[in-house]
CSV table of C-alpha atoms in Angstrom, one decimal:
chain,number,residue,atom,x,y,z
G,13,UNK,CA,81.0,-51.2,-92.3
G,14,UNK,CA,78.3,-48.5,-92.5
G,15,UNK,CA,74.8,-50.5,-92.8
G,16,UNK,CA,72.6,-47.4,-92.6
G,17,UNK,CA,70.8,-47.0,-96.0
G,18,UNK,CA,71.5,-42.9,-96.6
G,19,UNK,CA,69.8,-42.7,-100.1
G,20,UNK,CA,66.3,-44.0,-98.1
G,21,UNK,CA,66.8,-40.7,-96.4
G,22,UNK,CA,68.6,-37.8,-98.2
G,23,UNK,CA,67.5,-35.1,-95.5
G,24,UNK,CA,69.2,-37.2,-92.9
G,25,UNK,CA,72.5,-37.6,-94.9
G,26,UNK,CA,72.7,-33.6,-96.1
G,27,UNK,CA,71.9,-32.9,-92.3
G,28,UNK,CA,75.9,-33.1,-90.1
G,29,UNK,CA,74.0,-33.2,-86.9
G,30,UNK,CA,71.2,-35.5,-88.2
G,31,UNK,CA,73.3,-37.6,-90.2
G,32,UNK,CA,75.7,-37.5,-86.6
G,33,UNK,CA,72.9,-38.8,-84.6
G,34,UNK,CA,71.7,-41.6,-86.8
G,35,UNK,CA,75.3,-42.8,-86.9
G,36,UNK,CA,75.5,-42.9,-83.4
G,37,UNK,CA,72.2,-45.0,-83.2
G,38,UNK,CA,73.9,-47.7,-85.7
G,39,UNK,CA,77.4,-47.4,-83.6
G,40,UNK,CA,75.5,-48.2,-80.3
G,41,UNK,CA,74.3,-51.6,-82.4
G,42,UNK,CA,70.3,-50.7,-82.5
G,43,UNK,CA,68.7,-53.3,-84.9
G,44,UNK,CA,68.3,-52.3,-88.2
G,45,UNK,CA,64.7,-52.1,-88.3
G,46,UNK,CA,65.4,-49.9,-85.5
G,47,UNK,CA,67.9,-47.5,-87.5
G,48,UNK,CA,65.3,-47.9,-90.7
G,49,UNK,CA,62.5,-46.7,-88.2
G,50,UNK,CA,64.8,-43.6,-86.8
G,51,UNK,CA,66.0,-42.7,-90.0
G,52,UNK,CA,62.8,-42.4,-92.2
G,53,UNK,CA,60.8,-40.5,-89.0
G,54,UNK,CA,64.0,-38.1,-88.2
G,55,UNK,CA,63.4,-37.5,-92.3
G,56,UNK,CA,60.1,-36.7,-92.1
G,57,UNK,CA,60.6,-34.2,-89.6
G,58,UNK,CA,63.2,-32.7,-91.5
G,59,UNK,CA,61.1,-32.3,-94.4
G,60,UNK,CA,58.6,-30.6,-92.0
G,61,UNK,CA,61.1,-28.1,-91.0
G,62,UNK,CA,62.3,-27.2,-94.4
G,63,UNK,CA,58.7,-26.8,-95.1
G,64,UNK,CA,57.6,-24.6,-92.8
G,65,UNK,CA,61.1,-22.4,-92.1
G,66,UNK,CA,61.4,-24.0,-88.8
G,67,UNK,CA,65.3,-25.1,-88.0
G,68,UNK,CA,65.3,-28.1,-85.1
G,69,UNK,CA,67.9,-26.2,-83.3
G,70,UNK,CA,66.1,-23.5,-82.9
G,71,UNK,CA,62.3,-24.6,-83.1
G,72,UNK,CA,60.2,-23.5,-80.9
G,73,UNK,CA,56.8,-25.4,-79.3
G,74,UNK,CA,54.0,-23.8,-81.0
G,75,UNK,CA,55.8,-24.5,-84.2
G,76,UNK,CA,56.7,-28.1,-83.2
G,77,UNK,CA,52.6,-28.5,-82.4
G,78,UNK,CA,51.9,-27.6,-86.1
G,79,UNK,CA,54.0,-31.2,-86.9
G,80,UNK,CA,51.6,-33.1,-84.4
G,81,UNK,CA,48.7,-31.4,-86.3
G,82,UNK,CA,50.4,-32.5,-89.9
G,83,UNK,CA,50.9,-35.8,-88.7
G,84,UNK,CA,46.9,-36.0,-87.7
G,85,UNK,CA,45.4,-34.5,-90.4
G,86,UNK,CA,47.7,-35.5,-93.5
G,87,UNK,CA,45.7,-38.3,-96.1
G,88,UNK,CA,46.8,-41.6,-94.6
G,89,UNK,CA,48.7,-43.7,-97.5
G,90,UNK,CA,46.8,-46.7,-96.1
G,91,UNK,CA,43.5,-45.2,-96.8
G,92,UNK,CA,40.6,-42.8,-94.5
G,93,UNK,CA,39.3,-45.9,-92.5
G,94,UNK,CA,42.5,-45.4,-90.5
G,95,UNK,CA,41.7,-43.1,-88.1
G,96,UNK,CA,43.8,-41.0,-85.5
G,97,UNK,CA,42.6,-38.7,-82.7
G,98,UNK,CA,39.0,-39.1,-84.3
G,99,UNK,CA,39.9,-37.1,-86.9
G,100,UNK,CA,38.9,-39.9,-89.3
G,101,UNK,CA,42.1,-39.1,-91.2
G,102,UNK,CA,45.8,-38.4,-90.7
G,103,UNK,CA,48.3,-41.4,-89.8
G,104,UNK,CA,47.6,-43.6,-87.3
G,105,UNK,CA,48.4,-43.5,-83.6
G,106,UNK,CA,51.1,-46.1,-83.0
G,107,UNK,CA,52.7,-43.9,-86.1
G,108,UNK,CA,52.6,-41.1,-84.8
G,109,UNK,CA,53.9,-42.0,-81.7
G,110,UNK,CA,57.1,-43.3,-83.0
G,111,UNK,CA,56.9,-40.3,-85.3
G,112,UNK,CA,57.4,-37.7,-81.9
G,113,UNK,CA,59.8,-40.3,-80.8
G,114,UNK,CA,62.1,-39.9,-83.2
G,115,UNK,CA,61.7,-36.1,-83.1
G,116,UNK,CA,61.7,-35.8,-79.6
G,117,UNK,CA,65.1,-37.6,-79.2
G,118,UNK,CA,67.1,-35.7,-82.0
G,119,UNK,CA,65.6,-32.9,-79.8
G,120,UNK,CA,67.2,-34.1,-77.0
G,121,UNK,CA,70.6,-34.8,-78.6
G,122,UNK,CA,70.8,-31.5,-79.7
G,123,UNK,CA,70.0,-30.5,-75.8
G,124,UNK,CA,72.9,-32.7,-75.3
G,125,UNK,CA,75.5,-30.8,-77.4
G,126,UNK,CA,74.8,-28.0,-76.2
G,127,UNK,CA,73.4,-26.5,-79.6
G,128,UNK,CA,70.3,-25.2,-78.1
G,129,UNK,CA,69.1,-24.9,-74.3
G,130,UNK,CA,65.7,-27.0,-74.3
G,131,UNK,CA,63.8,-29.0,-76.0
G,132,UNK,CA,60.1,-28.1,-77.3
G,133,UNK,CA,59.2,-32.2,-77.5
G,134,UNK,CA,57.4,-33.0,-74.3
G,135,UNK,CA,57.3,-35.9,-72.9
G,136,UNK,CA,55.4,-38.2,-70.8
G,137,UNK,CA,56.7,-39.3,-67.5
G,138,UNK,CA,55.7,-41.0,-63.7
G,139,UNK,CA,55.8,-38.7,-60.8
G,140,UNK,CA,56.8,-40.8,-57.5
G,141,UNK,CA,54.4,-41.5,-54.5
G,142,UNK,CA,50.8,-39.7,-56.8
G,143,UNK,CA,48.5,-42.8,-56.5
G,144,UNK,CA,49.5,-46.1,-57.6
G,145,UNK,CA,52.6,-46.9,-59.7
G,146,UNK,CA,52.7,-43.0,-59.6
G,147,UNK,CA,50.8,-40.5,-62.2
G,148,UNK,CA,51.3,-40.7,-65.7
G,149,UNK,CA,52.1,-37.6,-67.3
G,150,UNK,CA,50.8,-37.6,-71.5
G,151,UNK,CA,52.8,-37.0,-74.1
G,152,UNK,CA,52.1,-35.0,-76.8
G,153,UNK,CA,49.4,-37.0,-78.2
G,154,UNK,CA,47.4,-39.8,-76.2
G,155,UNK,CA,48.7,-43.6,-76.8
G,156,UNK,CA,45.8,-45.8,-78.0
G,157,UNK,CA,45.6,-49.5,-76.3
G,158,UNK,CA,43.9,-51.9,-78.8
G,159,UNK,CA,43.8,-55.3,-78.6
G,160,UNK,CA,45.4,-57.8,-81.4
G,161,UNK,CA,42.8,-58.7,-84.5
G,162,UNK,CA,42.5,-62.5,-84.5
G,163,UNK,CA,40.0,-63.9,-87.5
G,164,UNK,CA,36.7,-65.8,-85.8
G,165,UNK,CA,36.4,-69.5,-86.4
G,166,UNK,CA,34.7,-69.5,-89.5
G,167,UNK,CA,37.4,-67.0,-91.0
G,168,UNK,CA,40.4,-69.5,-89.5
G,169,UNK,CA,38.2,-72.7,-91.0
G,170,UNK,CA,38.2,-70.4,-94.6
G,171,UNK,CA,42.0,-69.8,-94.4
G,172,UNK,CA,43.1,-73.4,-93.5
G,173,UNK,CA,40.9,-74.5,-96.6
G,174,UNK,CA,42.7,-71.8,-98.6
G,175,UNK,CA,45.7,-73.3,-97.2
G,176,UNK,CA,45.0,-76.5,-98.2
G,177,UNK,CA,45.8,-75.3,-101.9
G,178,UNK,CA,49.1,-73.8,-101.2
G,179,UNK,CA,52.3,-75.7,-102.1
G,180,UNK,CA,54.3,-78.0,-99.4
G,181,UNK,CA,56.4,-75.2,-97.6
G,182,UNK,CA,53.8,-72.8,-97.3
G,183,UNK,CA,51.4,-75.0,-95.6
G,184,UNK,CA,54.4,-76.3,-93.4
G,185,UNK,CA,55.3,-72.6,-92.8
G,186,UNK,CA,52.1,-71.3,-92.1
G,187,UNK,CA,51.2,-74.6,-89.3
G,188,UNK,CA,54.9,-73.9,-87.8
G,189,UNK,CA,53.8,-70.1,-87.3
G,190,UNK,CA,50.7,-70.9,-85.8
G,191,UNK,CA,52.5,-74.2,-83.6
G,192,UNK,CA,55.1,-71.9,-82.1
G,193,UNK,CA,53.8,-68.5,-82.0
G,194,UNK,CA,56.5,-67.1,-84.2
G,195,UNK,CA,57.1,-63.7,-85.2
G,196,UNK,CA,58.2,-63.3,-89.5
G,197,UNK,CA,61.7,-63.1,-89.2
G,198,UNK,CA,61.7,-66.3,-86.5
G,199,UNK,CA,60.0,-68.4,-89.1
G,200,UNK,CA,61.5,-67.2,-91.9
G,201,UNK,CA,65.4,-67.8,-90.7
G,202,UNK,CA,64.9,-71.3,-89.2
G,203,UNK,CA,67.9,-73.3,-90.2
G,204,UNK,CA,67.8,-77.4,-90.3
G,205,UNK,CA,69.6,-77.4,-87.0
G,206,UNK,CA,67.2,-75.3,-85.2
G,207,UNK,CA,64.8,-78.5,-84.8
G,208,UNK,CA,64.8,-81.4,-82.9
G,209,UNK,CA,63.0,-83.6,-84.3
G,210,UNK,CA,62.4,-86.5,-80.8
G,211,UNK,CA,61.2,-84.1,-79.2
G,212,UNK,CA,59.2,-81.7,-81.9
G,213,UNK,CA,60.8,-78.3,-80.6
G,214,UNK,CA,62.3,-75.2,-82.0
G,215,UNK,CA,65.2,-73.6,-81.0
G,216,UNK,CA,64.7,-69.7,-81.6
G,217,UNK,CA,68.0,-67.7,-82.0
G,218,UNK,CA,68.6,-64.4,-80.0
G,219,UNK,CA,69.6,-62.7,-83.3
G,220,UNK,CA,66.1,-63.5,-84.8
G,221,UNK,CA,64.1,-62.5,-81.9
G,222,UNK,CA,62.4,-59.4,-81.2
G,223,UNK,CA,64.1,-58.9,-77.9
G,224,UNK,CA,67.4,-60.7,-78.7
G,225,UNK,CA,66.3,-63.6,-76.0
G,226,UNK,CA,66.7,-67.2,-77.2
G,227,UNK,CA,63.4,-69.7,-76.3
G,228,UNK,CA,62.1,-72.9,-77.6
G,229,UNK,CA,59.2,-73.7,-78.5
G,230,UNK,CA,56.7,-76.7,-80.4
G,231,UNK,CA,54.9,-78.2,-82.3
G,232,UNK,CA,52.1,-80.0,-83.1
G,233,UNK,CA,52.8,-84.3,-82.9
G,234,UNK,CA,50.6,-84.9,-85.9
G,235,UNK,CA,49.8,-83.1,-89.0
G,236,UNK,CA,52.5,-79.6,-88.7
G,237,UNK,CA,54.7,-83.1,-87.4
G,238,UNK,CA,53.7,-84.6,-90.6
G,239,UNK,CA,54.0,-82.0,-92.8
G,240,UNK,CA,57.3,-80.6,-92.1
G,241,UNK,CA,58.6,-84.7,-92.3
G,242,UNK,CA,57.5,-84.2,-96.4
G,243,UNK,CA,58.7,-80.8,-96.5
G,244,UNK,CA,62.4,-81.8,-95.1
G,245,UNK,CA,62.3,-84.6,-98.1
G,246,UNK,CA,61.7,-82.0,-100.4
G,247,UNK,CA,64.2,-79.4,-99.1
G,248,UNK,CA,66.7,-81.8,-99.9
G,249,UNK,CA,65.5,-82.9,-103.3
G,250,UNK,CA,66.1,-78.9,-104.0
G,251,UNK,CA,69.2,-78.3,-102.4
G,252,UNK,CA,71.6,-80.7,-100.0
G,253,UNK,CA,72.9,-77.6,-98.9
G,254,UNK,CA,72.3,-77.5,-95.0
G,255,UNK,CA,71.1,-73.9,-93.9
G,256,UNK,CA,68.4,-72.2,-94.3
G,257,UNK,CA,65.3,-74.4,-94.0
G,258,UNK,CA,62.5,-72.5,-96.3
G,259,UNK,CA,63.7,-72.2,-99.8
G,260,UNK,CA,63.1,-70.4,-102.3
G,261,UNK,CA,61.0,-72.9,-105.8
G,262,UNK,CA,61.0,-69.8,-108.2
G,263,UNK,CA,63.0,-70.4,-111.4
G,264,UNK,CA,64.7,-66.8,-110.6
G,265,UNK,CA,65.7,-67.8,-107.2
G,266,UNK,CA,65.5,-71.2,-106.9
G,267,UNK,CA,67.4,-73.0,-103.7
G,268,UNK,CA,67.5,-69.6,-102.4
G,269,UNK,CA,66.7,-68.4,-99.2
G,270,UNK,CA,62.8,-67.3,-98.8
G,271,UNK,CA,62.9,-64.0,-97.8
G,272,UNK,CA,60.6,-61.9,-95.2
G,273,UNK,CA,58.7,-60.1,-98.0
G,274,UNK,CA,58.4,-63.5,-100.5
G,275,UNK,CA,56.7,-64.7,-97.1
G,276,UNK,CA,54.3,-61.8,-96.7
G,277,UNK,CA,53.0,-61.7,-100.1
G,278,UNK,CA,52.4,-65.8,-99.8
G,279,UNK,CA,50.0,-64.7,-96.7
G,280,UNK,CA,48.8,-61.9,-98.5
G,281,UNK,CA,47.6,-64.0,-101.1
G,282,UNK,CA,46.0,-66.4,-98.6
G,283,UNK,CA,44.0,-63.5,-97.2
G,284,UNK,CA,42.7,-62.5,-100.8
G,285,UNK,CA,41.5,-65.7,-101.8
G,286,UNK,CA,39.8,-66.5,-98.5
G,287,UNK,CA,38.0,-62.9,-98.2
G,288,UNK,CA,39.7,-62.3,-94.8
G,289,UNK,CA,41.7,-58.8,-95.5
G,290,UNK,CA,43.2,-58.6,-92.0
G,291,UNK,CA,45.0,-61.8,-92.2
G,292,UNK,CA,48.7,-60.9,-91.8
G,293,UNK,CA,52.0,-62.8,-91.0
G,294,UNK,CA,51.5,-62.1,-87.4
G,295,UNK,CA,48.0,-63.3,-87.1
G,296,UNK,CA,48.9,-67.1,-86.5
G,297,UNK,CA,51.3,-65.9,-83.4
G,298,UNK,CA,48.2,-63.7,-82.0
G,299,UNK,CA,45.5,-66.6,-82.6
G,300,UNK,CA,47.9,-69.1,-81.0
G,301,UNK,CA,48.8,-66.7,-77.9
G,302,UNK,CA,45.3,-66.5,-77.4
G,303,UNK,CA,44.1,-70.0,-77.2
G,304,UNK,CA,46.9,-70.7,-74.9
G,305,UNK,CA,44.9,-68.0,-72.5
G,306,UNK,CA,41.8,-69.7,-73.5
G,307,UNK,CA,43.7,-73.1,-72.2
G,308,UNK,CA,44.7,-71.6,-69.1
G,309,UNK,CA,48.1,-71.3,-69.4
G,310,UNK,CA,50.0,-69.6,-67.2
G,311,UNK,CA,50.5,-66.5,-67.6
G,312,UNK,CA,54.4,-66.4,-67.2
G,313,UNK,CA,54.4,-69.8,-69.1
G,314,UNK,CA,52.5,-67.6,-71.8
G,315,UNK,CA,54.9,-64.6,-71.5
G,316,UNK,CA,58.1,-66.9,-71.8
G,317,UNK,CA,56.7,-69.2,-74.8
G,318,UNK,CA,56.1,-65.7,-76.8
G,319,UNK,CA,59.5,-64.4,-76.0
G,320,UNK,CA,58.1,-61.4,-74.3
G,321,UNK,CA,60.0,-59.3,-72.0
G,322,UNK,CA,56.4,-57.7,-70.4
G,323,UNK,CA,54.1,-59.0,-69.0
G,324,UNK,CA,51.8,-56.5,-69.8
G,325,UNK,CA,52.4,-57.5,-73.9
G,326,UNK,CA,50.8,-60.9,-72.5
G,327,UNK,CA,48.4,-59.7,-70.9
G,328,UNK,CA,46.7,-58.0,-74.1
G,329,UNK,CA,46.2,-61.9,-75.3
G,330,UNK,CA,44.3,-62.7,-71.7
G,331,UNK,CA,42.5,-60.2,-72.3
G,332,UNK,CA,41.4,-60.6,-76.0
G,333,UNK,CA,40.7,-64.3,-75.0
G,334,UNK,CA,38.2,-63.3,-72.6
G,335,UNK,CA,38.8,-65.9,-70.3
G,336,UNK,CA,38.8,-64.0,-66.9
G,337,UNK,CA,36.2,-61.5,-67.5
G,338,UNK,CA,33.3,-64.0,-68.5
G,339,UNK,CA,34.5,-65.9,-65.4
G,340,UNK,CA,34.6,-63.5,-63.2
G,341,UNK,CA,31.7,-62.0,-64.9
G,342,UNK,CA,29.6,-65.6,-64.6
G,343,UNK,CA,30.7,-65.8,-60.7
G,344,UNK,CA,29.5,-62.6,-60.1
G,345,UNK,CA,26.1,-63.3,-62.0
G,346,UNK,CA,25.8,-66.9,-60.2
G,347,UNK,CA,23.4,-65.8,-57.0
G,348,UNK,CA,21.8,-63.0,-58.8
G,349,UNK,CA,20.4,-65.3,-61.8
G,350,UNK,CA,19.5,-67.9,-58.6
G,351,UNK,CA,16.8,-65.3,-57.2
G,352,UNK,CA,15.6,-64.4,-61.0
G,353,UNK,CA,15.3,-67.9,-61.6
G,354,UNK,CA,13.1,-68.5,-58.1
G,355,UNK,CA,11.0,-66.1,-58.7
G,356,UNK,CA,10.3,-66.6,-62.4
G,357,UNK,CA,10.1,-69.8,-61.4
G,358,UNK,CA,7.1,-69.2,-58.6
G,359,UNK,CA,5.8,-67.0,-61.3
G,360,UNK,CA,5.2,-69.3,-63.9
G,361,UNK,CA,3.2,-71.5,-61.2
């Protein structure tokens, strides 16, 4: 059953080695996200090449350089305060990057049958025994580390009263996201028999998780406990159907499944109403990853609770809680504010 959506990207499907290589991407069982991702970049390039009479297999580097500078200097469809190799326009850099990506694979597959000799994507790489962990070679642009937005406690107090407003399921939802650090699609899918109730844990399928590994996780003993006991009463009052745990109150869908964007305009909505624009459906994961580093949790413990596969991914939420540095920071500062203190001290007498 072909799952790729070719009308999404009509470059792609006119393309026979395009459309070859995206069909190979599917056939090797990539997530569709994945094959959504791959299809609308490898489209975009396309539409660069026809643009600019440049033909992938035979491209050459200086003409593949003018796509970097299109991608950094072309009006941003989220608006100028998105900025991307300081140019104060263009798309941004995580974009980008999977932009090259794309391109710079199709490049390579087209290494691969032979249909031209190199490729004119470079690409970063380590080279063995140059400092430690090796050298790191850039890319064609540089990758931008920035640490997760969470809202400040007076924003998460102005939500949770927001919240407060919201119907049953959303407020359930919302606590349940926050509780178990999960990702949009994780909440969204839970089924009735992913909870056990004795013990308040979730049991996350590997066909719902990012990285296709299966974890549990909780949540809180009294009022997400509470909440979700009221919402299950009024799941079945709309359908004694078992499956899919959030459903859908709408008189054109009702007893359906919620689905992933119903659940981001809900949060969407939330953000409006309590002024705090950067509230997304992945903000309660981040907020609760970081007050588990703020706990001093374990950083493995962290890393398997979140379903990460890197440790480094964890590590951004250490960081961002701040925990470490303003120790180690406050250690370091210990004898020094001693001898300001004595002296100030014989000062003042």
């Amino acid at each position: 059953m072909d799952t790729i959506r070719w009308p999404f990207y009509p470059l792609v499907a006119q393309d026979e080695m395009a459309r070859a290589w995206l069909q190979i991407q599917a056939n090797l069982q990539l997530s569709p996200k994945t094959i959504d991702a791959y299809g609308r970049g490898l489209n975009d390039y396309l539409g660069f090449c026809a643009g600019h009479q440049a033909i992938p297999a035979t491209i050459r580097r200086e003409q593949f350089a003018l796509y970097v500078q299109d991608l950094a200097t072309r009006p941003n469809p989220r608006g100028t305060k998105i900025l991307s190799l300081k140019s104060g326009c263009g798309l941004s850099n995580a974009t980008m990057q999977q932009r090259i990506t794309v391109a710079r694979l199709y490049q390579d597959y087209l290494v691969e049958q032979q249909i031209r000799p190199d490729t004119p994507v470079k690409r970063g790489y380590y080279v063995p025994g140059k400092g430690f962990g090796g050298t790191r070679k850039r890319g064609e642009i540089p990758a931008y580390q920035t640490l997760p937005w969470i809202p400040s406690d007076d924003e998460w107090c102005e939500v949770l009263r927001v919240l407060k407003t919201e119907i049953l399921r959303n407020q359930t939802m919302f606590l349940l996201a926050y509780d178990g650090a999960l990702r949009r699609e994780e909440l969204v899918t839970l089924e009735i028999g992913d909870f056990d109730l004795a013990y308040r844990q979730i049991h996350i399928r590997a066909d719902h998780a990012k990285n296709g590994a299966e974890r549990v996780v909780g949540y809180g003993k009294k009022v997400t406990s509470r909440l979700l006991e009221l919402y299950l009463h009024r799941r079945r009052e709309i359908s004694p159907q078992r499956g899919p745990l959030f459903l859908s109150e709408s008189h054109r869908n009702f007893a359906g499944p919620l689905s992933l964007v119903m659940w981001s305009k809900i949060v969407q909505s939330i953000a409006r109403r309590a002024g705090v624009s950067r509230l997304t459906t992945h903000t309660p994961r981040e907020l609760r990853l970081t007050h588990l580093a703020r706990s001093h949790m374990d950083l493995h413990e962290i890393a398997i609770y979140a379903g990460h596969r890197s440790l480094e991914t964890t590590m951004k939420y250490i960081h961002l809680s701040g925990v470490e540095l303003t120790e180690a920071v406050s250690r370091s500062l210990a004898g020094f504010e001693r001898w300001i203190e004595a002296i100030l001290g014989e000062e003042e007498k």
